[in-house]
PDB file of C-alpha atoms in Angstrom:
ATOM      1  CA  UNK A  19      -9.123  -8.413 -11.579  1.00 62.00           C
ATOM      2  CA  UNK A  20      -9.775 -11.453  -9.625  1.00 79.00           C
ATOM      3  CA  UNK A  21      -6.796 -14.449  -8.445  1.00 91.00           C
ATOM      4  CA  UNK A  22      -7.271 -17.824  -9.459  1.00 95.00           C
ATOM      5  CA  UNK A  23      -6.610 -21.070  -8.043  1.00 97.00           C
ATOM      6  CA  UNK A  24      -3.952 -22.975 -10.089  1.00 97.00           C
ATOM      7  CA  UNK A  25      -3.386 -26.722 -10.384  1.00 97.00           C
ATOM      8  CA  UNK A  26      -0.326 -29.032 -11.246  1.00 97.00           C
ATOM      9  CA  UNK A  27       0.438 -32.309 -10.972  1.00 96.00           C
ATOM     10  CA  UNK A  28       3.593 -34.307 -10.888  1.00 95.00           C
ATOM     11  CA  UNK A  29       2.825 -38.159 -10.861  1.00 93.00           C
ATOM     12  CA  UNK A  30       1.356 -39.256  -7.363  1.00 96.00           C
ATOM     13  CA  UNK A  31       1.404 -34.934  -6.067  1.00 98.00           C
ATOM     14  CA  UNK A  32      -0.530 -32.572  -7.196  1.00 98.00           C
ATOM     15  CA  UNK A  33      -0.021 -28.561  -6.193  1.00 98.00           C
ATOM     16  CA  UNK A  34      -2.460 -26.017  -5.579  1.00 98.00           C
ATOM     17  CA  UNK A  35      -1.613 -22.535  -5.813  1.00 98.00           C
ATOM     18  CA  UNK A  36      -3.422 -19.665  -4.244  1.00 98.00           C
ATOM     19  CA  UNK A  37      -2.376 -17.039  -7.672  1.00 96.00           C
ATOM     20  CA  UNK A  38      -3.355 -13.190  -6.489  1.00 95.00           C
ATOM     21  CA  UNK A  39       0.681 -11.793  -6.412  1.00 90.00           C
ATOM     22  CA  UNK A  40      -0.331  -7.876  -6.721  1.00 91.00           C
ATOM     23  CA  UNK A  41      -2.360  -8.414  -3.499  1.00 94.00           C
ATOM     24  CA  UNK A  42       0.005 -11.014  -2.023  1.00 95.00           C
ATOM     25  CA  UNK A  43      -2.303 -13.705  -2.536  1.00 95.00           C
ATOM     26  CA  UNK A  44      -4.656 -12.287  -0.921  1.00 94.00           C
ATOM     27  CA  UNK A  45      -7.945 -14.455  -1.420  1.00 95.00           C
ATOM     28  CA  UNK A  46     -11.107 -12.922  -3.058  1.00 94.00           C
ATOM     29  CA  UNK A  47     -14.493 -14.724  -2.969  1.00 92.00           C
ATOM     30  CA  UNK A  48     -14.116 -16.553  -6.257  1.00 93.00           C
ATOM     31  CA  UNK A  49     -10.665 -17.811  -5.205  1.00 95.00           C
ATOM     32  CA  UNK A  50     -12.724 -19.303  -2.215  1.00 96.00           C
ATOM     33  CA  UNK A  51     -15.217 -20.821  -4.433  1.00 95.00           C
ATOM     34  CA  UNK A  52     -12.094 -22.736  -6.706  1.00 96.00           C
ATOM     35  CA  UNK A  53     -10.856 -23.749  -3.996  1.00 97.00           C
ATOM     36  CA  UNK A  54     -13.379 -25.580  -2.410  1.00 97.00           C
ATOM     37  CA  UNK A  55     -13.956 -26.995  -6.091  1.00 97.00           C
ATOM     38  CA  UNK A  56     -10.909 -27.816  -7.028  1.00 97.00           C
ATOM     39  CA  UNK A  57      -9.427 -29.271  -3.758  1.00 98.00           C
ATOM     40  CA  UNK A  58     -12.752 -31.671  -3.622  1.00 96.00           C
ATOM     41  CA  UNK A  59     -12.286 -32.916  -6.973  1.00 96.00           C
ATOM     42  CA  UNK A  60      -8.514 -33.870  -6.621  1.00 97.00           C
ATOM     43  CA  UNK A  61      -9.713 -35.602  -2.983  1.00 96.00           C
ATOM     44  CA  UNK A  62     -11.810 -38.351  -4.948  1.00 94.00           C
ATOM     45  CA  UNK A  63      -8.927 -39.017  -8.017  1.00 94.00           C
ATOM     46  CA  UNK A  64      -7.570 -42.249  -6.962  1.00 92.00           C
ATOM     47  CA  UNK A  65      -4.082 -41.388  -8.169  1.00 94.00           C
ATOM     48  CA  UNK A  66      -3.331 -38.439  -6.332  1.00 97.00           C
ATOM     49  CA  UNK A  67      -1.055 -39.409  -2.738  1.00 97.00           C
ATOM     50  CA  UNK A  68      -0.407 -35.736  -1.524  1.00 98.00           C
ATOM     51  CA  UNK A  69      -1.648 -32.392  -2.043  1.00 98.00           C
ATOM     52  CA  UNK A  70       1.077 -29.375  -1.551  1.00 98.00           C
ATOM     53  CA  UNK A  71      -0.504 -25.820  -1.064  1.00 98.00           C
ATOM     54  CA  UNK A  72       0.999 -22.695  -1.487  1.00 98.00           C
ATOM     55  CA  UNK A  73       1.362 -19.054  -2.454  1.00 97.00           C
ATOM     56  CA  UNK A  74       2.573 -17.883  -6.013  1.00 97.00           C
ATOM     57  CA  UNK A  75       6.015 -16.956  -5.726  1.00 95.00           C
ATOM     58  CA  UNK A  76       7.932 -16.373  -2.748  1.00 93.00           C
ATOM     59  CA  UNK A  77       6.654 -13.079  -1.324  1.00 95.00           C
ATOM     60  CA  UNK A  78       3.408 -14.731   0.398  1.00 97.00           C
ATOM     61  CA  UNK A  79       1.266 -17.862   0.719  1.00 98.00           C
ATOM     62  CA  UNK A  80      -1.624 -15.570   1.234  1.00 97.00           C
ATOM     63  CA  UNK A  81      -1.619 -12.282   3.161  1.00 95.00           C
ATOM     64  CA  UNK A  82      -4.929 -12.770   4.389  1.00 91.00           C
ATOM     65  CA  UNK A  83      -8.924 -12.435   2.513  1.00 87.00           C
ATOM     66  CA  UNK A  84      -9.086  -9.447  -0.083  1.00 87.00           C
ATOM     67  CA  UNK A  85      -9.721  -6.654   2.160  1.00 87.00           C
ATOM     68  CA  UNK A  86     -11.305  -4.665  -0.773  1.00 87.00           C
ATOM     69  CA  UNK A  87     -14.380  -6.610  -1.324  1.00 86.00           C
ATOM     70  CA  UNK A  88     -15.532  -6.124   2.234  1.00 84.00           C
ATOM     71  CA  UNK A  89     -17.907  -3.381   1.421  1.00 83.00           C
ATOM     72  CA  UNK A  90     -20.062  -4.417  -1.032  1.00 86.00           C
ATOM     73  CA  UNK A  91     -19.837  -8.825  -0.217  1.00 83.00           C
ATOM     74  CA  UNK A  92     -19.588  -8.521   3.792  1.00 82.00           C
ATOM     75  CA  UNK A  93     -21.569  -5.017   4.122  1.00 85.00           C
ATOM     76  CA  UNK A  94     -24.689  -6.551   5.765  1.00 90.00           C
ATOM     77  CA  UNK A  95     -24.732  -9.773   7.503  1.00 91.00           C
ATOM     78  CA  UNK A  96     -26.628 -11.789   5.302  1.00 88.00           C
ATOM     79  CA  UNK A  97     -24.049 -10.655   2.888  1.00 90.00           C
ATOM     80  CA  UNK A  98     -21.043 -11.995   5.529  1.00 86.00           C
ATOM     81  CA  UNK A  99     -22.949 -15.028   5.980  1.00 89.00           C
ATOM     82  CA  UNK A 100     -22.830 -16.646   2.624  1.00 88.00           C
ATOM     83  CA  UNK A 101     -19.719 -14.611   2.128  1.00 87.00           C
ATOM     84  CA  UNK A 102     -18.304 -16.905   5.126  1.00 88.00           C
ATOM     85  CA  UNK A 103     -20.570 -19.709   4.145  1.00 91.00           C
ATOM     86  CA  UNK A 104     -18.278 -20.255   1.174  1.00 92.00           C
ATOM     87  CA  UNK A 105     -14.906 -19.384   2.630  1.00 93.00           C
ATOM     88  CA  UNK A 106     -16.160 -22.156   5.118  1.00 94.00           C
ATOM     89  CA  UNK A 107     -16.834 -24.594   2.418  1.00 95.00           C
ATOM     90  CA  UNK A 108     -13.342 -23.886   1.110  1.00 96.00           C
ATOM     91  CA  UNK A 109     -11.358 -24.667   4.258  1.00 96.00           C
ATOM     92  CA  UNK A 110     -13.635 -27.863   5.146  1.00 96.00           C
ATOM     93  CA  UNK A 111     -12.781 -29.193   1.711  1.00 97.00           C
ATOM     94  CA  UNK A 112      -8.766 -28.937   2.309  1.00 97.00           C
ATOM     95  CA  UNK A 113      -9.454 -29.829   6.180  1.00 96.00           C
ATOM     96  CA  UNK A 114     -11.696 -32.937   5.570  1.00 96.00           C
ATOM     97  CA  UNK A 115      -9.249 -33.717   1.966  1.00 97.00           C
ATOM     98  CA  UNK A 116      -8.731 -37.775   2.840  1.00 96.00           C
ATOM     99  CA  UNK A 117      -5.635 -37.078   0.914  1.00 97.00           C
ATOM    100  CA  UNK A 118      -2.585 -35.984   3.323  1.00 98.00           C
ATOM    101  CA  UNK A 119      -1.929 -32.205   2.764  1.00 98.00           C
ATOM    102  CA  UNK A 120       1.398 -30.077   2.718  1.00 98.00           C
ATOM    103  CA  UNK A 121       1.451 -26.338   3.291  1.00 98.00           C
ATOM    104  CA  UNK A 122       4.228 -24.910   1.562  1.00 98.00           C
ATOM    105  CA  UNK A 123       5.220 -21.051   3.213  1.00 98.00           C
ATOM    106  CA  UNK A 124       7.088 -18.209   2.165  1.00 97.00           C
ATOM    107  CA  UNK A 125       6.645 -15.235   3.718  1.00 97.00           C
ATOM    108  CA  UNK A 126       3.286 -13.523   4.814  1.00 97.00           C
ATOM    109  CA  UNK A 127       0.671 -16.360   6.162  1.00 98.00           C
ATOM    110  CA  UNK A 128      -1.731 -13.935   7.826  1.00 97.00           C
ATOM    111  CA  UNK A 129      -5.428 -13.980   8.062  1.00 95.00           C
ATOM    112  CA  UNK A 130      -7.457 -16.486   5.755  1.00 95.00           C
ATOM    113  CA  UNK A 131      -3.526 -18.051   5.016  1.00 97.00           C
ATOM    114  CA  UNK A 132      -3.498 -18.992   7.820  1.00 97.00           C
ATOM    115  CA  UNK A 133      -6.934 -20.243   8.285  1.00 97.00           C
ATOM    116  CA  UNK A 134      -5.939 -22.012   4.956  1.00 97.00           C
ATOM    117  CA  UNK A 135      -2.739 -23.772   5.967  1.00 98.00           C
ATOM    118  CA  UNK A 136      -3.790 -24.342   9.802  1.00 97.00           C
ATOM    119  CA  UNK A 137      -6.253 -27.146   7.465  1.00 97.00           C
ATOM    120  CA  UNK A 138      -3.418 -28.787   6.045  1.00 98.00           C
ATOM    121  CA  UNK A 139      -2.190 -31.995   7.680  1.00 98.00           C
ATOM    122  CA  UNK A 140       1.977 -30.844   7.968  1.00 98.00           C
ATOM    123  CA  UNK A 141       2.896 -26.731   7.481  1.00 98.00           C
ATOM    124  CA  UNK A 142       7.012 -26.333   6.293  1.00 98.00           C
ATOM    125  CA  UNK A 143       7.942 -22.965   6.008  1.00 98.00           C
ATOM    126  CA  UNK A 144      10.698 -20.892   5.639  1.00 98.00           C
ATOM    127  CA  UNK A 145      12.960 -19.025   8.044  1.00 98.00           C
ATOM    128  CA  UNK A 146      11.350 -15.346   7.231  1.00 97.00           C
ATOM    129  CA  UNK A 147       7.562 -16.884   6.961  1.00 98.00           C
ATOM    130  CA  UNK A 148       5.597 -14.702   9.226  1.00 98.00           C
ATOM    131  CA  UNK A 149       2.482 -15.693  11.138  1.00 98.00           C
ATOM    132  CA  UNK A 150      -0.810 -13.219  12.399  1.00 97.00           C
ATOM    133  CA  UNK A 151      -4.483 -12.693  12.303  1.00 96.00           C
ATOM    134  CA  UNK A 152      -4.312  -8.487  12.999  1.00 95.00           C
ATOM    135  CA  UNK A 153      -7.706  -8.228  12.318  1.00 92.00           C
ATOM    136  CA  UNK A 154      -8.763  -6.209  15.724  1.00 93.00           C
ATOM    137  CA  UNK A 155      -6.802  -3.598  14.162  1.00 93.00           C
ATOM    138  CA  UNK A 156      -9.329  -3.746  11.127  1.00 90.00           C
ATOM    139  CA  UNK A 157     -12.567  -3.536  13.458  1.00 90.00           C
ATOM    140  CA  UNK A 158     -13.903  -6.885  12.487  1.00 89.00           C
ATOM    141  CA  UNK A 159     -13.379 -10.453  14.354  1.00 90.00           C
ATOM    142  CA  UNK A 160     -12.716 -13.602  13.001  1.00 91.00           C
ATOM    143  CA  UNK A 161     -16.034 -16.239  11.817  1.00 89.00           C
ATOM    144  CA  UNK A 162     -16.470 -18.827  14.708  1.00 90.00           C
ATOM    145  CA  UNK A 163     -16.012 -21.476  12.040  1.00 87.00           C
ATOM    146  CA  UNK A 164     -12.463 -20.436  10.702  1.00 90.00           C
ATOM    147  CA  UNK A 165     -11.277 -19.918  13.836  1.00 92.00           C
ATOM    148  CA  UNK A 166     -11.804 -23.469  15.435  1.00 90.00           C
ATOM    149  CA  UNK A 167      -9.152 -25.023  13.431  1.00 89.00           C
ATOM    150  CA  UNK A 168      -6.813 -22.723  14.473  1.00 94.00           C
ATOM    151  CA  UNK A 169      -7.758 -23.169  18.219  1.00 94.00           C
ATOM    152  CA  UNK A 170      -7.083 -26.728  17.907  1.00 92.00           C
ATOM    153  CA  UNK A 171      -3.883 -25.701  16.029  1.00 93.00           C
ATOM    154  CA  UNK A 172      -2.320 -23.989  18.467  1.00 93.00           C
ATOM    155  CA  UNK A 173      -4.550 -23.534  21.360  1.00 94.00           C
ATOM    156  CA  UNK A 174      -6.695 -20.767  23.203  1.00 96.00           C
ATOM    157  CA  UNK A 175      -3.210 -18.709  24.897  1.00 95.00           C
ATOM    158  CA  UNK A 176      -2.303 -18.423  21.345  1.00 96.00           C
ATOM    159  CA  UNK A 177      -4.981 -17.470  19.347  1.00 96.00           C
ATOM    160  CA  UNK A 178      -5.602 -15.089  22.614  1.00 96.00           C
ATOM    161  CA  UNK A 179      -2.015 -13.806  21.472  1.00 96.00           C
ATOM    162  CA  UNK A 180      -2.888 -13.344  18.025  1.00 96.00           C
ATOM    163  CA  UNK A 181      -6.366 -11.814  17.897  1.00 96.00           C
ATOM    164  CA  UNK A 182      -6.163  -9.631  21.392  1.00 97.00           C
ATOM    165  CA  UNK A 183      -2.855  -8.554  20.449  1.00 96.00           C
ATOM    166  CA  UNK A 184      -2.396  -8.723  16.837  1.00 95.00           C
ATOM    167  CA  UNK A 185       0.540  -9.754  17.112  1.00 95.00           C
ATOM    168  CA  UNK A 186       2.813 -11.480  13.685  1.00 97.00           C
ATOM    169  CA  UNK A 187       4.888 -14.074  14.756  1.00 98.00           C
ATOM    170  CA  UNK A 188       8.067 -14.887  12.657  1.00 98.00           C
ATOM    171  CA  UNK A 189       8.824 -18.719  11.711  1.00 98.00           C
ATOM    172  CA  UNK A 190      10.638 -19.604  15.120  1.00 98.00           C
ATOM    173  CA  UNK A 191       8.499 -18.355  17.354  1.00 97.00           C
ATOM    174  CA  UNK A 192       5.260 -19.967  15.206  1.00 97.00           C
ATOM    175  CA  UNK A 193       7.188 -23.027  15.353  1.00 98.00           C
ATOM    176  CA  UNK A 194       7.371 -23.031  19.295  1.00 96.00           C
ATOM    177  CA  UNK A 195       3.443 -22.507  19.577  1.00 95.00           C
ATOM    178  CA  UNK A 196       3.030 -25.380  17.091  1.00 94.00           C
ATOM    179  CA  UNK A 197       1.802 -23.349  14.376  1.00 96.00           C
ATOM    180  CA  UNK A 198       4.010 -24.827  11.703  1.00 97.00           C
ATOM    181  CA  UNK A 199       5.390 -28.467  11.567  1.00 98.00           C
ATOM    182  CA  UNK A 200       8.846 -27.130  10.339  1.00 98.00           C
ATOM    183  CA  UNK A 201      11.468 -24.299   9.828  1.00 98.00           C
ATOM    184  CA  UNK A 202      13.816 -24.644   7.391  1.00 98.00           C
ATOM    185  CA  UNK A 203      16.431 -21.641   5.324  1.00 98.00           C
ATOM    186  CA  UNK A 204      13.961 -19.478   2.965  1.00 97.00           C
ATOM    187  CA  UNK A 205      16.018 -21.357  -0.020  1.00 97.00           C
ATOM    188  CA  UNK A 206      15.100 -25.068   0.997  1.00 98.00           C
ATOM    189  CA  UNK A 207      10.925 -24.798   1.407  1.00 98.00           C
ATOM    190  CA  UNK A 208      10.438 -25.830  -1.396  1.00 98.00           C
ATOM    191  CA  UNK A 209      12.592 -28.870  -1.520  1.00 98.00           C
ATOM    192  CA  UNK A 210      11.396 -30.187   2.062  1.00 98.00           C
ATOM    193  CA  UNK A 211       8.023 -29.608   0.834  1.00 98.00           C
ATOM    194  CA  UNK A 212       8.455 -31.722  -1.814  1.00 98.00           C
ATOM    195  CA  UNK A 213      10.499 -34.297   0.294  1.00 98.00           C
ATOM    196  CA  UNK A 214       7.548 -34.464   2.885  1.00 98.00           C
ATOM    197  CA  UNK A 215       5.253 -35.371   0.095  1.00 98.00           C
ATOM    198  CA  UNK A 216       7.524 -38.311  -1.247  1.00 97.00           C
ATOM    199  CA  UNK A 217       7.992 -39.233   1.961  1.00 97.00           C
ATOM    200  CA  UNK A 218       3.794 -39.163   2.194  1.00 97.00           C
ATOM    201  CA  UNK A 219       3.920 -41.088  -1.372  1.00 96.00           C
ATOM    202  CA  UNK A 220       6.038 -43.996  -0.218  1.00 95.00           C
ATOM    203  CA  UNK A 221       4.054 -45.378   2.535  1.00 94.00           C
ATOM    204  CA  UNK A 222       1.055 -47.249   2.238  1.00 93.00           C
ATOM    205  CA  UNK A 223      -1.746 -44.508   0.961  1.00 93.00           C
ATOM    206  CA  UNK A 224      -5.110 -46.389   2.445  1.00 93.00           C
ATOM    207  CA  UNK A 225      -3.296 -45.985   5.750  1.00 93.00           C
ATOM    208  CA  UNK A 226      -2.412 -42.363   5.239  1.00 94.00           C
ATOM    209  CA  UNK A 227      -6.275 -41.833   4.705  1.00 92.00           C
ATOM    210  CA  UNK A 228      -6.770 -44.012   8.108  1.00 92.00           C
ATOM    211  CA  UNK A 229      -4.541 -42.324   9.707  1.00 92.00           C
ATOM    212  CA  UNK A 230      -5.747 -38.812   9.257  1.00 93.00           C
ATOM    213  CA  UNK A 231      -9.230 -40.286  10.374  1.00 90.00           C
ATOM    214  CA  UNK A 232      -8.266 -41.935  13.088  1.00 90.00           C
ATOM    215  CA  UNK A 233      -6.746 -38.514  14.090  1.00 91.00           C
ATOM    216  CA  UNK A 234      -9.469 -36.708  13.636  1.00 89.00           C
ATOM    217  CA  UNK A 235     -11.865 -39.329  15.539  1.00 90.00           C
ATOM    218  CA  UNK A 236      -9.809 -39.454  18.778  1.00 90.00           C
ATOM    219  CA  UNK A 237      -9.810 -35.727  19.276  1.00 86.00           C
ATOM    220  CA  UNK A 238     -13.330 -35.632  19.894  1.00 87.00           C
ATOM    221  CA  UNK A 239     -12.696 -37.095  22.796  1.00 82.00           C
ATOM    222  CA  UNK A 240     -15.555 -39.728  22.864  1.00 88.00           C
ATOM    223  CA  UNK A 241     -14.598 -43.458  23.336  1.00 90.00           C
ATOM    224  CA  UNK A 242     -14.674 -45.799  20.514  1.00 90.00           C
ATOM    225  CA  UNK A 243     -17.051 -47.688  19.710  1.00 90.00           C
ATOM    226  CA  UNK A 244     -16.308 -51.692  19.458  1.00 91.00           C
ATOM    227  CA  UNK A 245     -17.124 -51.391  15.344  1.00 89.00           C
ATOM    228  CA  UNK A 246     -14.521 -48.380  15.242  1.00 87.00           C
ATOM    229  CA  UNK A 247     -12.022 -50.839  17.311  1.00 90.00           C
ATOM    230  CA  UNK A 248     -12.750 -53.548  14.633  1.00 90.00           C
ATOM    231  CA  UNK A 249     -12.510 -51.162  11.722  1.00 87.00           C
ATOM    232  CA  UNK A 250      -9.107 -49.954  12.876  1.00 88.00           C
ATOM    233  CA  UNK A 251      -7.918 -53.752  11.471  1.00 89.00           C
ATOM    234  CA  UNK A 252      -9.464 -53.053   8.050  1.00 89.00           C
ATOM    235  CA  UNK A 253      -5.731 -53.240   6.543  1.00 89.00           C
ATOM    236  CA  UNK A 254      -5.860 -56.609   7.806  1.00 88.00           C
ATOM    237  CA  UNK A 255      -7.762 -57.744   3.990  1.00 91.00           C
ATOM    238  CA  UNK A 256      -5.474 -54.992   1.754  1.00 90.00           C
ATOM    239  CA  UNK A 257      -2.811 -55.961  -0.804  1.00 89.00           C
ATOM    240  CA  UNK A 258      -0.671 -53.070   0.384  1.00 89.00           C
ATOM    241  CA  UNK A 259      -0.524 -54.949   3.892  1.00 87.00           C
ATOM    242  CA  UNK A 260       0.933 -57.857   1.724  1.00 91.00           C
ATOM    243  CA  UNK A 261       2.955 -56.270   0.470  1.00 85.00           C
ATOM    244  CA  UNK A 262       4.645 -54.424   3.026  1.00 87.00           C
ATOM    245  CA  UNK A 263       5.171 -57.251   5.143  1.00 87.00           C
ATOM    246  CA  UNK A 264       6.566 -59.032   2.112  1.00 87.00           C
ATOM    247  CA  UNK A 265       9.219 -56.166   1.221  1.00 86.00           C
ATOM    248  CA  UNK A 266      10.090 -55.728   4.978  1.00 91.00           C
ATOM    249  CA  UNK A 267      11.007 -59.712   5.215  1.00 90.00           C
ATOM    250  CA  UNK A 268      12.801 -59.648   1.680  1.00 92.00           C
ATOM    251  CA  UNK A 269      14.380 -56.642   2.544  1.00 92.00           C
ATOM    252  CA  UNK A 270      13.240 -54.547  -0.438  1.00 92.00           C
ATOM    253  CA  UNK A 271      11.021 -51.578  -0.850  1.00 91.00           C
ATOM    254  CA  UNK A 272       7.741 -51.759  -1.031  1.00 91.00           C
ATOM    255  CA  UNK A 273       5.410 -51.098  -3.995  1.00 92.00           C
ATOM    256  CA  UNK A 274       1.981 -50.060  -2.903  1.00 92.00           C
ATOM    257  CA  UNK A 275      -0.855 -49.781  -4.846  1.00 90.00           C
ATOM    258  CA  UNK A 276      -3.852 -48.172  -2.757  1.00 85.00           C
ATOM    259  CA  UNK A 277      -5.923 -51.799  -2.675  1.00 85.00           C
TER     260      UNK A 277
END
């Protein structure tokens, strides 16, 4: 029996959650498909603010790909290809989401988890959240294009770490290497997850979506171009610039609409 990828919403939020508890969330091929799906299709709704991902239940946000279909959909490599193709399509769709993304982490993020939440914009997990990619001990090595998030992540000492070693890193020591924005007691993920994405929700969402591009943009490493410079003014012409200047001097919050 295949997982699923679930959906809820709640206002300006909406949650995605990887659903595959017998296997620990473990993510099949057709979870990789819905989630490429469903994440770009809540990136172009106009009301959504935040997108929170995470595991069903508290055991695991995903304990890696589903180890069991490996020899009949990655047997040759045309087979690992498009296999790889689509997980790649997945994570590009929750890495390039214009919509600021939560991670939300209990337990096991290992493997394509943690492919999966090193996309997302802020990771908060939880005190016994556990971090790893021990796939040298399966005899197969991790798809150049799933990797390179996590190398910007955290940086080539530790993905040496984690791949030559295999190594599973508990939620302090992931913390230290910058593999998760934030540690807090197993019983309270939840409720800081939810916190960061009010906190997201409040400020001004067409320069949340800057933002993140303007992040992305300056990490290539290339100067800007004078029509980038000019761009970076665009809030200049909103009604959310309005009207935060106009709460700020009336000393009120702010009500932003996304124009």
């Amino acid at each position: 029996m295949s997982g699923r990828i679930d959906c809820t919403r709640d206002h300006e939020v909406a949650t995605v959650t990887l659903s595959n508890q017998a296997k620990l969330n473990a993510v099949d091929s057709a979870m990789w498909q819905q989630l490429a799906q469903l994440v770009s299709g809540l990136a172009a709704d106009p009301e959504l603010r935040c997108l929170v991902l995470r595991g069903e239940g508290e055991q695991a946000f995903a304990a890696g790909g589903d180890i069991e279909e490996f020899s009949s959909q990655r047997d040759t490599v045309d087979r690992a290809m498009a296999y790889h193709a689509q997980a790649g399509a997945a994570l590009k769709a929750v890495g390039d989401c214009p919509l600021p993304t939560v991670a939300l982490i209990h337990g096991a993020c290992i493997g394509g988890g943690l492919e999966i939440a090193a996309q997302c914009d802020l990771r908060i997990c939880g005190e016994s959240a556990r971090f790893g990619a021990p796939i040298n001990r399966l005899g197969f090595s991790m798809y150049p294009v799933e990797l390179q998030a996590l190398l910007r992540l955290a940086g080539a000492a530790t993905m040496r770490e984690l791949l030559l070693e295999g190594r599973i890193l508990g939620a302090a020591e992931a913390l230290s290497k910058g593999l998760v924005t934030r540690v807090v007691g197993d019983g309270a993920v939840v409720a800081e997850a939810y916190a960061t994405a009010r906190r997201i929700c409040n400020g001004a969402p067409l320069v949340a979506r800057r933002h993140k591009v303007l992040l992305q943009r300056l990490q290539e490493n290339q100067p800007l171009s004078e029509g980038e410079l000019r761009d970076s003014f665009a809030f200049l012409d909103t009604e959310d610039y309005r009207e935060g200047l106009a709460a700020f001097l009336a000393k009120r919050a702010p009500r932003f609409r996304g124009c």
